[in-house]
Short mmCIF file of C-alpha atoms in Angstrom, two decimals:
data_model
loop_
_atom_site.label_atom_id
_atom_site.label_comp_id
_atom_site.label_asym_id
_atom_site.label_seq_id
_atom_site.Cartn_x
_atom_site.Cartn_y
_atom_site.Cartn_z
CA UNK A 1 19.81 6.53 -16.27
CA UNK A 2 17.22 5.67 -13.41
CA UNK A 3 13.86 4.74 -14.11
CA UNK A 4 10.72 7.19 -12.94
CA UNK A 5 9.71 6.84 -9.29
CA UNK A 6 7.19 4.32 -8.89
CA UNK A 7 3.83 5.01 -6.83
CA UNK A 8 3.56 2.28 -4.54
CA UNK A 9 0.22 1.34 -2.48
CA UNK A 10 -0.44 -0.48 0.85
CA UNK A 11 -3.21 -1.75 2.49
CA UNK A 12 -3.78 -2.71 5.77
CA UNK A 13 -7.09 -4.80 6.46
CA UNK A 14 -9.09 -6.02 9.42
CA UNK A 15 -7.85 -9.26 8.99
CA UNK A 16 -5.23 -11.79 6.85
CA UNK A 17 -7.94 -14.21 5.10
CA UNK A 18 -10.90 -13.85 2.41
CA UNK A 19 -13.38 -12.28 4.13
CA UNK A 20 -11.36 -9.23 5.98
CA UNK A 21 -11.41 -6.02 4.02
CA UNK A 22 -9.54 -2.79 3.63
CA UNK A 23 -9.40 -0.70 6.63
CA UNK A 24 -6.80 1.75 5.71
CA UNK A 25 -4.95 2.93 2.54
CA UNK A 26 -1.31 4.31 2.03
CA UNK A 27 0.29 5.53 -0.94
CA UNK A 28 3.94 6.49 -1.58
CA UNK A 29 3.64 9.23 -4.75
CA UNK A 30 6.10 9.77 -7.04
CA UNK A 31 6.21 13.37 -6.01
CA UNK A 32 7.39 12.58 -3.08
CA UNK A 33 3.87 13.22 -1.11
CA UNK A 34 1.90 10.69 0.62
CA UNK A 35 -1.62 9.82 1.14
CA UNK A 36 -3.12 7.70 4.03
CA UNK A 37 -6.83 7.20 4.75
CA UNK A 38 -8.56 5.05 7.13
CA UNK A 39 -11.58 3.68 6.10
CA UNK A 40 -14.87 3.32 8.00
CA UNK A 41 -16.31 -0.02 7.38
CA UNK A 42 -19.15 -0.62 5.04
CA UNK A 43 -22.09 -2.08 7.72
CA UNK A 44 -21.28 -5.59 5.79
CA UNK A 45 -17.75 -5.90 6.85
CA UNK A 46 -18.08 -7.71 10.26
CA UNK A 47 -15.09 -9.80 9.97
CA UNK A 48 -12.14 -8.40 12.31
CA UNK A 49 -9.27 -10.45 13.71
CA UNK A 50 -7.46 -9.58 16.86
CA UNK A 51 -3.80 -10.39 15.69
CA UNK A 52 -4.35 -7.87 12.88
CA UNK A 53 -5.44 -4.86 15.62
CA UNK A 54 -2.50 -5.63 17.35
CA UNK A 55 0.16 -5.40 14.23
CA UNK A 56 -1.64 -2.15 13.00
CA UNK A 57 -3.16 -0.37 16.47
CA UNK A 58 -5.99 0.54 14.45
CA UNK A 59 -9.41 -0.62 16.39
CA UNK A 60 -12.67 -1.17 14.96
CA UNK A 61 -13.90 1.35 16.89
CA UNK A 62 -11.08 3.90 15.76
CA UNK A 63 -12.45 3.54 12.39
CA UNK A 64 -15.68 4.18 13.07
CA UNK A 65 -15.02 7.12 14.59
CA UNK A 66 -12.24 8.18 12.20
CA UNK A 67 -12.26 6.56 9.08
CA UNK A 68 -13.50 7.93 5.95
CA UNK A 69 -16.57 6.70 4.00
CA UNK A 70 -15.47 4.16 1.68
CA UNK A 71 -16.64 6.45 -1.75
CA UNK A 72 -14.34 9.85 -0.62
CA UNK A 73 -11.24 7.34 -0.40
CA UNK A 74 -11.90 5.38 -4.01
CA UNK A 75 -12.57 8.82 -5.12
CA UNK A 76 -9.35 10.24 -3.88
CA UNK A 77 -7.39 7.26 -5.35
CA UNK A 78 -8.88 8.00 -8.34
CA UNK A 79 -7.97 11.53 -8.36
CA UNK A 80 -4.68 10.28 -7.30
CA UNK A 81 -3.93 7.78 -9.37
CA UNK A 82 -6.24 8.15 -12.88
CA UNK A 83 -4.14 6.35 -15.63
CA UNK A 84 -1.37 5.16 -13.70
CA UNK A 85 0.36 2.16 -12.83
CA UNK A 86 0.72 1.39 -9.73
CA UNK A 87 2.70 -0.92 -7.65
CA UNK A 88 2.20 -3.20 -4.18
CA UNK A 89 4.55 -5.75 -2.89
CA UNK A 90 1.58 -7.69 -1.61
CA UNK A 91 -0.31 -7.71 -4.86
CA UNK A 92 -2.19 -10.86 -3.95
CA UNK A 93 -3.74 -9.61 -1.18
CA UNK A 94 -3.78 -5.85 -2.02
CA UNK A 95 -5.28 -6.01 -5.32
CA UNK A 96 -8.50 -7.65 -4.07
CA UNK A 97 -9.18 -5.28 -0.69
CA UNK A 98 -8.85 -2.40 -3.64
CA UNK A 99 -11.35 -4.36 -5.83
CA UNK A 100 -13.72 -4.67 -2.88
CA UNK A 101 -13.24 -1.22 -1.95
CA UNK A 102 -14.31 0.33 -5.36
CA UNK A 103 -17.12 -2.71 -5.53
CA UNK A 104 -18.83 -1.31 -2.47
CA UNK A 105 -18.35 2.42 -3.45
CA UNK A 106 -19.96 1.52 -6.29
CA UNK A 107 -17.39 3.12 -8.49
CA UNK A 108 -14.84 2.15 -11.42
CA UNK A 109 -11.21 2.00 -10.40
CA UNK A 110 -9.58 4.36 -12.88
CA UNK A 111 -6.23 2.91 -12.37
CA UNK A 112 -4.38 -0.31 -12.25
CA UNK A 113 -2.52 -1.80 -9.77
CA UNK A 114 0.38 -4.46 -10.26
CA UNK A 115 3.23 -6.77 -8.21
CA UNK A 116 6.47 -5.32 -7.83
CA UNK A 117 8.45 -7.52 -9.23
CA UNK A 118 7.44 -7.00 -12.62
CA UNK A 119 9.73 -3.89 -12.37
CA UNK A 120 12.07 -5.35 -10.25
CA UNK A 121 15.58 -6.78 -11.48
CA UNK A 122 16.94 -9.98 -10.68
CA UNK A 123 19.74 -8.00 -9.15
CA UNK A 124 17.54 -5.69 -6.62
CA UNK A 125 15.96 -8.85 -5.63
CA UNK A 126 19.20 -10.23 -4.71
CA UNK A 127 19.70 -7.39 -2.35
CA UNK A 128 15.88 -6.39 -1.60
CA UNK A 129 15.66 -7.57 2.06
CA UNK A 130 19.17 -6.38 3.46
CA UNK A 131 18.36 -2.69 1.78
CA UNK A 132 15.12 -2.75 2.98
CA UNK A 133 16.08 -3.72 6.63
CA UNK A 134 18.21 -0.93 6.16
CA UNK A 135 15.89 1.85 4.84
CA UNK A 136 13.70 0.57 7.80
CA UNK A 137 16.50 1.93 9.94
CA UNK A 138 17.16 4.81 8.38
CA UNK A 139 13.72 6.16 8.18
CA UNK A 140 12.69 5.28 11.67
CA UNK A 141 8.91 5.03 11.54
CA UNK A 142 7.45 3.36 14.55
CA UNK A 143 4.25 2.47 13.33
CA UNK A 144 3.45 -0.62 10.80
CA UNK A 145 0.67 1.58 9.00
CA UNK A 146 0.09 2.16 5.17
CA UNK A 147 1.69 5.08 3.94
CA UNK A 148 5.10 4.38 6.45
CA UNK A 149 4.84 0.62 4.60
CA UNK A 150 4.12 2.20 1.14
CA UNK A 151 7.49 4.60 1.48
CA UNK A 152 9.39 1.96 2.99
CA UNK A 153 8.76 -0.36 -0.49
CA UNK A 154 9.16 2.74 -2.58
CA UNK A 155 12.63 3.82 -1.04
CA UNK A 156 13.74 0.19 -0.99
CA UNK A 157 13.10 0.16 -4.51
CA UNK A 158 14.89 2.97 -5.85
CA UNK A 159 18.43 2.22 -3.32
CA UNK A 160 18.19 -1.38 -5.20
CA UNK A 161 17.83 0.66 -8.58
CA UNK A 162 20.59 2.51 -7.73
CA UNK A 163 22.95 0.08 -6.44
CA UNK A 164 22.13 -2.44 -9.33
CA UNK A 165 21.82 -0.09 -12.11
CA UNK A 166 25.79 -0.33 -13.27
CA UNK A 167 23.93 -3.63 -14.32
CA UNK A 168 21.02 -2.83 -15.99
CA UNK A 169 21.21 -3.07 -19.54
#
């Protein structure tokens, strides 16, 4: 029998190193829905790196125009996400632009966020990047933005479930 549908979470930030923050939010539900916000940056967050504006398309100036203030999306992914698990395949950096996000909203995250490959099996690992290239395919999305990455991980996931689960115990 396959395992629930795991909510998976991406975040794309204004930059790849410790002081860039998140500037937009995807999530892949289990429902099936997704949820994408850009975020306007708090007046702190001056850090923004070039190379990062060109792999998203998202400028600084887009998000001030169109992002949305930092407390509606924490409280969305609260309302969201309350009690859950979720997942990220970039926990290391993901985990911490959420943290900083709720820090500066001034609010308690009321959900938890962890790596994929605690649910993952040896055997969908094995096979994670060739089904994923393929999913890419399949799915066609021609922008590298949150909720396309967060769907992407999420559908890779479950193919690997299913083609590995003869194997699961």
């Amino acid at each position: 029998m396959l395992r629930d549908v795991p909510i998976i979470i991406d975040v794309e930030a204004s930059g790849f190193g410790q002081l860039s923050y998140p500037i937009e939010i995807g999530l892949a539900l289990a429902s099936g829905e997704r949820y994408c916000s850009l975020i306007a940056p708090h007046p702190e967050w001056i850090h923004w790196d070039e190379s990062a504006e060109k792999l998203h398309k998202v400028s600084r100036t887009l998000l001030e125009k169109s992002g949305k203030p930092i407390e509606e999306v924490a409280t969305d992914l609260n309302r969201l996400l309350e009690n859950r698990t979720i997942y990220t395949d970039g926990w290391v950096v993901d985990k911490p632009w959420i943290i900083r996000l709720f820090h500066v909203a001034g609010m308690k995250q009321l959900f938890s966020i962890s790596a994929l490959e605690i649910i993952l099996t040896e055997a969908q690992m094995a096979i994670w990047a060739e089904t994923k290239n393929r999913v890419i395919q399949e799915l066609n999305l021609s922008r590298h933005r949150a909720s396309n990455d967060a769907l992407i991980v999420q559908k890779t996931y479950m193919q690997t479930l299913q083609r590995t689960s003869q194997y699961a115990v």
